[in-house]
PDB file of C-alpha atoms and ligand atoms in Angstrom:
ATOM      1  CA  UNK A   1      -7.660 -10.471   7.584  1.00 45.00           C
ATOM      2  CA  UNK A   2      -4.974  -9.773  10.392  1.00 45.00           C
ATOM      3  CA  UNK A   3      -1.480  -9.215   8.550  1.00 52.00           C
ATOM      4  CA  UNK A   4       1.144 -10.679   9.960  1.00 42.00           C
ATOM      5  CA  UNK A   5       5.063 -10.388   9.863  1.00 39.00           C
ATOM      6  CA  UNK A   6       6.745 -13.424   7.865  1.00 37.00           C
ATOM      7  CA  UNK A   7       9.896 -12.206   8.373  1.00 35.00           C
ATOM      8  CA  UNK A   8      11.452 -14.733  10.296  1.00 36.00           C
ATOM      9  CA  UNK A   9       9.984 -17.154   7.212  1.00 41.00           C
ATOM     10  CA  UNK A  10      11.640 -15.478   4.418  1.00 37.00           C
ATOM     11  CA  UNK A  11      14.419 -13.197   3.916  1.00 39.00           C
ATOM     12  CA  UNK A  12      14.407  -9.821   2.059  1.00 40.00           C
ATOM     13  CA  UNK A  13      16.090 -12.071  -0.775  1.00 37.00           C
ATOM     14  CA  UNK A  14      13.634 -14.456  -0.869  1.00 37.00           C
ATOM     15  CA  UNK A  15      10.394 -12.323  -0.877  1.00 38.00           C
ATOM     16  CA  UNK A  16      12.082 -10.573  -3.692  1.00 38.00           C
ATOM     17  CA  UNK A  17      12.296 -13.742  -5.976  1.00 38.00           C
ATOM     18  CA  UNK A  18      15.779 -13.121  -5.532  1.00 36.00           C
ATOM     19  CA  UNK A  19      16.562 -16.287  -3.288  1.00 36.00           C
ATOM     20  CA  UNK A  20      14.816 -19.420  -3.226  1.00 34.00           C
ATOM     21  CA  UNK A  21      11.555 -17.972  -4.925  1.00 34.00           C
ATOM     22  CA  UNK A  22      11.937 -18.318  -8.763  1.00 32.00           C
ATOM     23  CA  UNK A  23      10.571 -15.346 -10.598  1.00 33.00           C
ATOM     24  CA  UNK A  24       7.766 -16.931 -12.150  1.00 33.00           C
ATOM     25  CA  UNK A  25       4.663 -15.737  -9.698  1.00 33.00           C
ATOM     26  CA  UNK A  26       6.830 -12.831  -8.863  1.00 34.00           C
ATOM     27  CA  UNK A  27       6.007  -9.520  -9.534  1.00 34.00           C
ATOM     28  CA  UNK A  28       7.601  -6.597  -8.225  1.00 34.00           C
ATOM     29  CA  UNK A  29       5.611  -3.197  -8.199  1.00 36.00           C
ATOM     30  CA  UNK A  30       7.979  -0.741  -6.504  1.00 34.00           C
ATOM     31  CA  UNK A  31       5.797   2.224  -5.916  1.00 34.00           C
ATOM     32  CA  UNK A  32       8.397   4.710  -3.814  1.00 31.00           C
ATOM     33  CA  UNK A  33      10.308   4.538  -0.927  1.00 29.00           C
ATOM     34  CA  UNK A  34       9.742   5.740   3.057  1.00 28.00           C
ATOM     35  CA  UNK A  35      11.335   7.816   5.034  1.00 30.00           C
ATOM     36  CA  UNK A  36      11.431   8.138   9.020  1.00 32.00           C
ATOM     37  CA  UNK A  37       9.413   6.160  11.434  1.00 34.00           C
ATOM     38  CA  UNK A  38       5.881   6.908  12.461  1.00 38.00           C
ATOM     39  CA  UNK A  39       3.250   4.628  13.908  1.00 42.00           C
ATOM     40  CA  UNK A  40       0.133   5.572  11.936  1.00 56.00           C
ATOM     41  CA  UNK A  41       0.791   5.564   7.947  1.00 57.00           C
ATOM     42  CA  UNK A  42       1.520   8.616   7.838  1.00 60.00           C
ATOM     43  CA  UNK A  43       4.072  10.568   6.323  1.00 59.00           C
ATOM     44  CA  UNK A  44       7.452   9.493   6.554  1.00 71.00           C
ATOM     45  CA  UNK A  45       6.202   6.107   8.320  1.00 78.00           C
ATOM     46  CA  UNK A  46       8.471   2.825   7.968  1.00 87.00           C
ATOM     47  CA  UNK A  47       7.424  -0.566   7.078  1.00 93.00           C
ATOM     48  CA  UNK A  48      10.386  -3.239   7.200  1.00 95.00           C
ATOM     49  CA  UNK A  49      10.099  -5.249   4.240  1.00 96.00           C
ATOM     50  CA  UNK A  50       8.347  -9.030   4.066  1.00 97.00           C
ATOM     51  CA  UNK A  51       5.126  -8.044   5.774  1.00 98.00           C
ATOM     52  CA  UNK A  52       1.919  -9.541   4.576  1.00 98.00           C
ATOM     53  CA  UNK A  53      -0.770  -7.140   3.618  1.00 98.00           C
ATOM     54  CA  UNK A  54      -3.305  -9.225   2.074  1.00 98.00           C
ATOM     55  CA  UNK A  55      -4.371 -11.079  -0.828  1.00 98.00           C
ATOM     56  CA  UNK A  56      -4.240  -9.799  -4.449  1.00 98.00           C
ATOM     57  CA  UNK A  57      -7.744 -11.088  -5.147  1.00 98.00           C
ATOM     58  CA  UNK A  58      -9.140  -9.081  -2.194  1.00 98.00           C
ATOM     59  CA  UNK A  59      -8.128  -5.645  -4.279  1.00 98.00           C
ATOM     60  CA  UNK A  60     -10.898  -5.272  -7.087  1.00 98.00           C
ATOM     61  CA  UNK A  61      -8.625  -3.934 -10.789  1.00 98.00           C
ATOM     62  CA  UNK A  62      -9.596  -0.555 -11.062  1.00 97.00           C
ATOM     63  CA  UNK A  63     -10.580  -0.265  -6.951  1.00 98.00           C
ATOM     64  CA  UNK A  64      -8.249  -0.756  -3.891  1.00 98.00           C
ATOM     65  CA  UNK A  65      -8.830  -1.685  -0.789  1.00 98.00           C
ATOM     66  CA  UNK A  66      -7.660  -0.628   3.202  1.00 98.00           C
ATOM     67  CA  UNK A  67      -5.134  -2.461   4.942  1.00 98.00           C
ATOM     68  CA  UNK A  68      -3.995  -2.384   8.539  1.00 98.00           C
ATOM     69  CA  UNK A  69       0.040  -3.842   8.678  1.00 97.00           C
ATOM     70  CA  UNK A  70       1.432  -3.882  12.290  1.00 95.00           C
ATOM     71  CA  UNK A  71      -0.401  -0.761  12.761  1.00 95.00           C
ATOM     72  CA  UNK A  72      -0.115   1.220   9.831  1.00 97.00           C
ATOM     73  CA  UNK A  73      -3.123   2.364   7.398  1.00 97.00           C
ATOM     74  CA  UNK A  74      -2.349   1.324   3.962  1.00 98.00           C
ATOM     75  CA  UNK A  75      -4.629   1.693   1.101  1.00 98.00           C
ATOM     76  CA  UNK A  76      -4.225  -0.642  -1.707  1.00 98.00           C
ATOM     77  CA  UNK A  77      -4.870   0.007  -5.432  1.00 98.00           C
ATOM     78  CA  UNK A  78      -4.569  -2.098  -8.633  1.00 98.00           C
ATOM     79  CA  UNK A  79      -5.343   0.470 -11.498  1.00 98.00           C
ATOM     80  CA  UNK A  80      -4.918  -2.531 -13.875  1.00 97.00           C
ATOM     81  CA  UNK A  81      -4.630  -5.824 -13.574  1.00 97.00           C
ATOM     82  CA  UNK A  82      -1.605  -7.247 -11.959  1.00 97.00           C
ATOM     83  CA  UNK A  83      -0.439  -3.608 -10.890  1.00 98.00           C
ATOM     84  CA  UNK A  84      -0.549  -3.334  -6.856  1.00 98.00           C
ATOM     85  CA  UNK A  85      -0.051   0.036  -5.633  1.00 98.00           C
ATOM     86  CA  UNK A  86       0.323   0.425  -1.652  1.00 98.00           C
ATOM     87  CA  UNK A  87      -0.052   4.673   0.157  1.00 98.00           C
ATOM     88  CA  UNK A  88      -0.583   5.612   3.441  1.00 98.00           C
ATOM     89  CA  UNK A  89      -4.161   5.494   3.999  1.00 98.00           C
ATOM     90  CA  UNK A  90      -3.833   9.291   5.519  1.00 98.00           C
ATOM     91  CA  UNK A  91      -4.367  12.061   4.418  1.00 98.00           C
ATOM     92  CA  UNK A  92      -1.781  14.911   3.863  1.00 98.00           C
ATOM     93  CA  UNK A  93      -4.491  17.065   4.870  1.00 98.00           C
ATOM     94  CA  UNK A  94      -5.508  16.670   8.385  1.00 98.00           C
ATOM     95  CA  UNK A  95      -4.899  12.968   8.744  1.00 97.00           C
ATOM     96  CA  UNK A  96      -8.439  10.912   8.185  1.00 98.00           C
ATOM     97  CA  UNK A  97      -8.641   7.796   6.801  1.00 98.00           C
ATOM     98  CA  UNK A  98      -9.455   7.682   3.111  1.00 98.00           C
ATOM     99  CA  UNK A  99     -10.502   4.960   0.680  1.00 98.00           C
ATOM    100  CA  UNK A 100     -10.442   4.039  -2.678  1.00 98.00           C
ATOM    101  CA  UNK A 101     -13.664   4.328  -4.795  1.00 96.00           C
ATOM    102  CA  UNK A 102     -14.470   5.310  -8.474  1.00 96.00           C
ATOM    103  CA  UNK A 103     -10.899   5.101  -9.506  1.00 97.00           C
ATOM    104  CA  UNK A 104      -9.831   7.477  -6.688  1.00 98.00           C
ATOM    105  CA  UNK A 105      -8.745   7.561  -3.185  1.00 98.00           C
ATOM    106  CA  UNK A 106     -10.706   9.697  -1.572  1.00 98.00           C
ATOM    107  CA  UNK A 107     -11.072  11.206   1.969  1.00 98.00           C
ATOM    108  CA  UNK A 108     -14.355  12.142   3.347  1.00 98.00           C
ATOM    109  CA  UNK A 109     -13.477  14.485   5.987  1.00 98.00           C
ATOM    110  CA  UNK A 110     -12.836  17.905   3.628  1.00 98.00           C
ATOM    111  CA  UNK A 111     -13.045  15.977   0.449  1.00 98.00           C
ATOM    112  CA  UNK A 112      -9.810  15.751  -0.668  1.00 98.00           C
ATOM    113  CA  UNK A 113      -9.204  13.374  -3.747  1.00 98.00           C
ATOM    114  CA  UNK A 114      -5.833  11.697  -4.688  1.00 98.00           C
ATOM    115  CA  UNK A 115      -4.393   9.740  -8.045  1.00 98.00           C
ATOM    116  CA  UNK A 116      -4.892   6.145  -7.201  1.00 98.00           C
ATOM    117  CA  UNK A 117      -1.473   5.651  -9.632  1.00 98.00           C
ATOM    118  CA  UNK A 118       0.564   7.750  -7.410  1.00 98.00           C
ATOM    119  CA  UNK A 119      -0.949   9.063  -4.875  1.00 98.00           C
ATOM    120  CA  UNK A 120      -0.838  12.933  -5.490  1.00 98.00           C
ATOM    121  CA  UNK A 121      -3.459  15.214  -4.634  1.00 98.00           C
ATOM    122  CA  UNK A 122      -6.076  15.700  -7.172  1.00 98.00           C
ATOM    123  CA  UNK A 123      -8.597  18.023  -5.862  1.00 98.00           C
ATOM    124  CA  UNK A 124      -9.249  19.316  -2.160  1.00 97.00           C
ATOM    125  CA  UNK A 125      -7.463  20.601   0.357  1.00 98.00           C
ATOM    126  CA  UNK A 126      -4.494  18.105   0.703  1.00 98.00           C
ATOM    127  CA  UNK A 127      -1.736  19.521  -0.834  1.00 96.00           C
ATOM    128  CA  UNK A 128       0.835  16.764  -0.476  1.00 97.00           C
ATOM    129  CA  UNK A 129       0.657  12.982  -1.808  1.00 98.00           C
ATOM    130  CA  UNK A 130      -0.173   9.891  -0.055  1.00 98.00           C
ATOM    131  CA  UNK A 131       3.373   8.467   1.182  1.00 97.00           C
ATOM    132  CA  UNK A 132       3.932   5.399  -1.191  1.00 97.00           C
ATOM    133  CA  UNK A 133       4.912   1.999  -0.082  1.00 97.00           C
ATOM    134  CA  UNK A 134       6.940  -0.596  -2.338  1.00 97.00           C
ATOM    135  CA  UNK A 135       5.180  -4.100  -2.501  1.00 98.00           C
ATOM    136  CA  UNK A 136       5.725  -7.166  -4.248  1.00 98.00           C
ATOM    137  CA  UNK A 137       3.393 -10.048  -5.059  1.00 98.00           C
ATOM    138  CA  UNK A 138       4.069 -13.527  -4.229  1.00 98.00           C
ATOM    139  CA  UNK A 139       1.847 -15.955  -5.102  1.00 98.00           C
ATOM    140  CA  UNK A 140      -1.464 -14.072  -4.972  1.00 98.00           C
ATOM    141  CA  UNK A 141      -0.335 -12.421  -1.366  1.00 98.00           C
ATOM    142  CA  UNK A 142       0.546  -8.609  -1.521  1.00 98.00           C
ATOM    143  CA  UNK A 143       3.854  -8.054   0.941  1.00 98.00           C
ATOM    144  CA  UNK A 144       5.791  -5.027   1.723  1.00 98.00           C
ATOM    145  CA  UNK A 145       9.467  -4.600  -0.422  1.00 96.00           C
TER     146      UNK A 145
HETATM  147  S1  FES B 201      -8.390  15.340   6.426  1.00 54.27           S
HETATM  148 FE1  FES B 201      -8.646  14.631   4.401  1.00 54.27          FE
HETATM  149  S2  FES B 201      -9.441  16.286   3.315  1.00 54.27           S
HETATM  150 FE2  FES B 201      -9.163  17.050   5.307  1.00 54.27          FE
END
Protein backbone atom coordinates (compact mmCIF):
# COMPACT_ATOMS: atom_id res chain seq x y z
CA UNK A 1 0.00 0.00 0.00
CA UNK A 2 1.38 3.48 -1.26
CA UNK A 3 1.19 6.00 1.83
CA UNK A 4 0.09 9.05 1.14
CA UNK A 5 0.16 12.63 2.77
CA UNK A 6 -3.41 13.66 4.27
CA UNK A 7 -2.25 16.68 5.35
CA UNK A 8 -4.16 19.01 3.50
CA UNK A 9 -7.32 16.67 4.96
CA UNK A 10 -6.63 17.06 8.53
CA UNK A 11 -4.73 19.29 10.67
CA UNK A 12 -2.07 18.35 13.29
CA UNK A 13 -5.14 19.02 15.76
CA UNK A 14 -7.32 16.88 14.22
CA UNK A 15 -5.14 13.73 13.65
CA UNK A 16 -4.39 14.13 17.27
CA UNK A 17 -8.10 13.70 18.43
CA UNK A 18 -7.54 17.05 19.52
CA UNK A 19 -9.93 18.82 16.91
CA UNK A 20 -12.81 17.45 15.28
CA UNK A 21 -11.78 13.70 15.98
CA UNK A 22 -13.28 12.65 19.40
CA UNK A 23 -10.92 10.50 21.38
CA UNK A 24 -12.77 7.44 21.23
CA UNK A 25 -10.75 5.39 18.27
CA UNK A 26 -7.83 7.50 19.19
CA UNK A 27 -4.84 6.26 20.45
CA UNK A 28 -1.74 8.02 20.75
CA UNK A 29 1.61 5.95 20.98
CA UNK A 30 4.34 8.60 21.09
CA UNK A 31 7.45 6.59 20.63
CA UNK A 32 10.32 9.60 20.48
CA UNK A 33 10.93 12.45 18.60
CA UNK A 34 13.29 13.32 15.24
CA UNK A 35 15.78 15.38 14.70
CA UNK A 36 17.27 16.92 11.33
CA UNK A 37 16.20 16.08 7.87
CA UNK A 38 17.38 13.14 5.86
CA UNK A 39 15.76 11.40 2.94
CA UNK A 40 16.22 7.71 3.79
CA UNK A 41 15.00 6.85 7.54
CA UNK A 42 17.84 7.27 8.80
CA UNK A 43 19.13 8.94 11.66
CA UNK A 44 18.01 12.23 12.41
CA UNK A 45 15.37 11.96 9.39
CA UNK A 46 12.03 14.16 9.59
CA UNK A 47 8.58 13.10 8.98
CA UNK A 48 5.93 16.07 9.20
CA UNK A 49 3.14 14.85 11.11
CA UNK A 50 -0.43 13.43 9.50
CA UNK A 51 1.17 11.01 7.08
CA UNK A 52 -0.46 7.70 6.50
CA UNK A 53 1.67 4.68 7.04
CA UNK A 54 -0.66 1.91 6.84
CA UNK A 55 -3.24 -0.02 8.45
CA UNK A 56 -3.10 -1.33 12.06
CA UNK A 57 -4.38 -4.74 10.99
CA UNK A 58 -1.52 -5.08 8.46
CA UNK A 59 1.09 -5.16 11.68
CA UNK A 60 0.74 -8.79 13.23
CA UNK A 61 0.81 -8.15 17.73
CA UNK A 62 3.99 -9.38 18.59
CA UNK A 63 5.54 -8.79 14.69
CA UNK A 64 5.87 -5.47 12.73
CA UNK A 65 5.94 -4.79 9.51
CA UNK A 66 8.08 -2.31 6.74
CA UNK A 67 6.73 0.80 5.62
CA UNK A 68 7.82 3.19 2.90
CA UNK A 69 6.28 7.08 3.86
CA UNK A 70 7.25 9.71 1.19
CA UNK A 71 10.46 7.96 1.00
CA UNK A 72 11.46 7.01 4.27
CA UNK A 73 11.97 3.24 5.62
CA UNK A 74 9.92 2.76 8.63
CA UNK A 75 9.52 -0.44 10.41
CA UNK A 76 6.44 -0.94 12.34
CA UNK A 77 5.98 -2.96 15.57
CA UNK A 78 3.01 -3.72 17.88
CA UNK A 79 4.64 -5.68 20.87
CA UNK A 80 1.05 -5.95 22.24
CA UNK A 81 -2.01 -5.34 21.11
CA UNK A 82 -3.03 -1.84 20.41
CA UNK A 83 0.70 -0.62 20.97
CA UNK A 84 2.17 0.75 17.46
CA UNK A 85 5.72 1.43 17.56
CA UNK A 86 7.26 3.22 14.31
CA UNK A 87 11.87 3.25 13.82
CA UNK A 88 13.77 3.90 11.01
CA UNK A 89 13.99 0.80 9.15
CA UNK A 90 18.05 1.40 9.04
CA UNK A 91 20.38 0.31 10.63
CA UNK A 92 22.81 2.30 12.92
CA UNK A 93 25.30 0.01 11.65
CA UNK A 94 26.01 0.40 8.06
CA UNK A 95 22.56 1.35 6.89
CA UNK A 96 20.60 -1.99 5.45
CA UNK A 97 17.23 -2.47 5.68
CA UNK A 98 16.06 -4.58 8.59
CA UNK A 99 12.79 -6.26 9.54
CA UNK A 100 10.91 -7.38 12.25
CA UNK A 101 10.71 -11.17 12.99
CA UNK A 102 10.59 -13.35 16.22
CA UNK A 103 9.91 -10.41 18.40
CA UNK A 104 12.97 -8.54 17.01
CA UNK A 105 14.04 -6.25 14.36
CA UNK A 106 16.65 -7.61 12.84
CA UNK A 107 19.16 -6.75 10.03
CA UNK A 108 20.62 -9.34 7.86
CA UNK A 109 23.59 -7.72 6.55
CA UNK A 110 26.12 -8.24 9.87
CA UNK A 111 23.35 -9.47 12.03
CA UNK A 112 22.65 -6.87 14.15
CA UNK A 113 19.43 -7.28 16.39
CA UNK A 114 17.40 -4.39 17.99
CA UNK A 115 14.46 -4.16 20.90
CA UNK A 116 11.31 -4.06 18.92
CA UNK A 117 9.95 -1.76 22.19
CA UNK A 118 12.52 0.80 21.61
CA UNK A 119 14.60 0.25 19.20
CA UNK A 120 18.10 -0.15 20.92
CA UNK A 121 20.65 -2.42 19.86
CA UNK A 122 20.48 -5.81 21.26
CA UNK A 123 23.21 -7.83 19.84
CA UNK A 124 25.57 -7.15 16.72
CA UNK A 125 27.46 -4.66 15.55
CA UNK A 126 25.05 -1.60 15.62
CA UNK A 127 25.81 0.29 18.42
CA UNK A 128 23.17 2.99 18.26
CA UNK A 129 19.17 2.60 18.25
CA UNK A 130 16.79 2.69 15.49
CA UNK A 131 15.63 6.53 15.31
CA UNK A 132 11.97 6.39 16.71
CA UNK A 133 9.01 7.94 15.10
CA UNK A 134 5.77 9.17 17.08
CA UNK A 135 2.46 7.72 15.54
CA UNK A 136 -1.00 7.79 16.38
CA UNK A 137 -3.88 5.53 15.38
CA UNK A 138 -6.99 6.71 13.88
CA UNK A 139 -9.46 4.50 13.11
CA UNK A 140 -7.46 1.35 12.31
CA UNK A 141 -4.87 3.61 10.04
CA UNK A 142 -1.32 4.10 11.62
CA UNK A 143 -0.22 8.04 10.86
CA UNK A 144 2.81 9.91 11.78
CA UNK A 145 2.40 12.50 15.16
S1 LIG B 1 24.30 -2.90 8.32
FE1 LIG B 1 23.03 -3.84 9.80
S2 LIG B 1 24.33 -5.09 10.94
FE2 LIG B 1 25.63 -4.15 9.52
Amino acid sequence: MAARNLTPKLSRREVLGLGAIGAAGVAIAMTGCSAEAGDSGGAGNVLKSGLEIGPVADVPVGGGRNFEVEGTKLVVTQPTEGELLAFSAICTHEGCVVGCRDKEIRCDCHSAVFSMTDGEPISGPADGALQNYPVIVTDGVIYTA
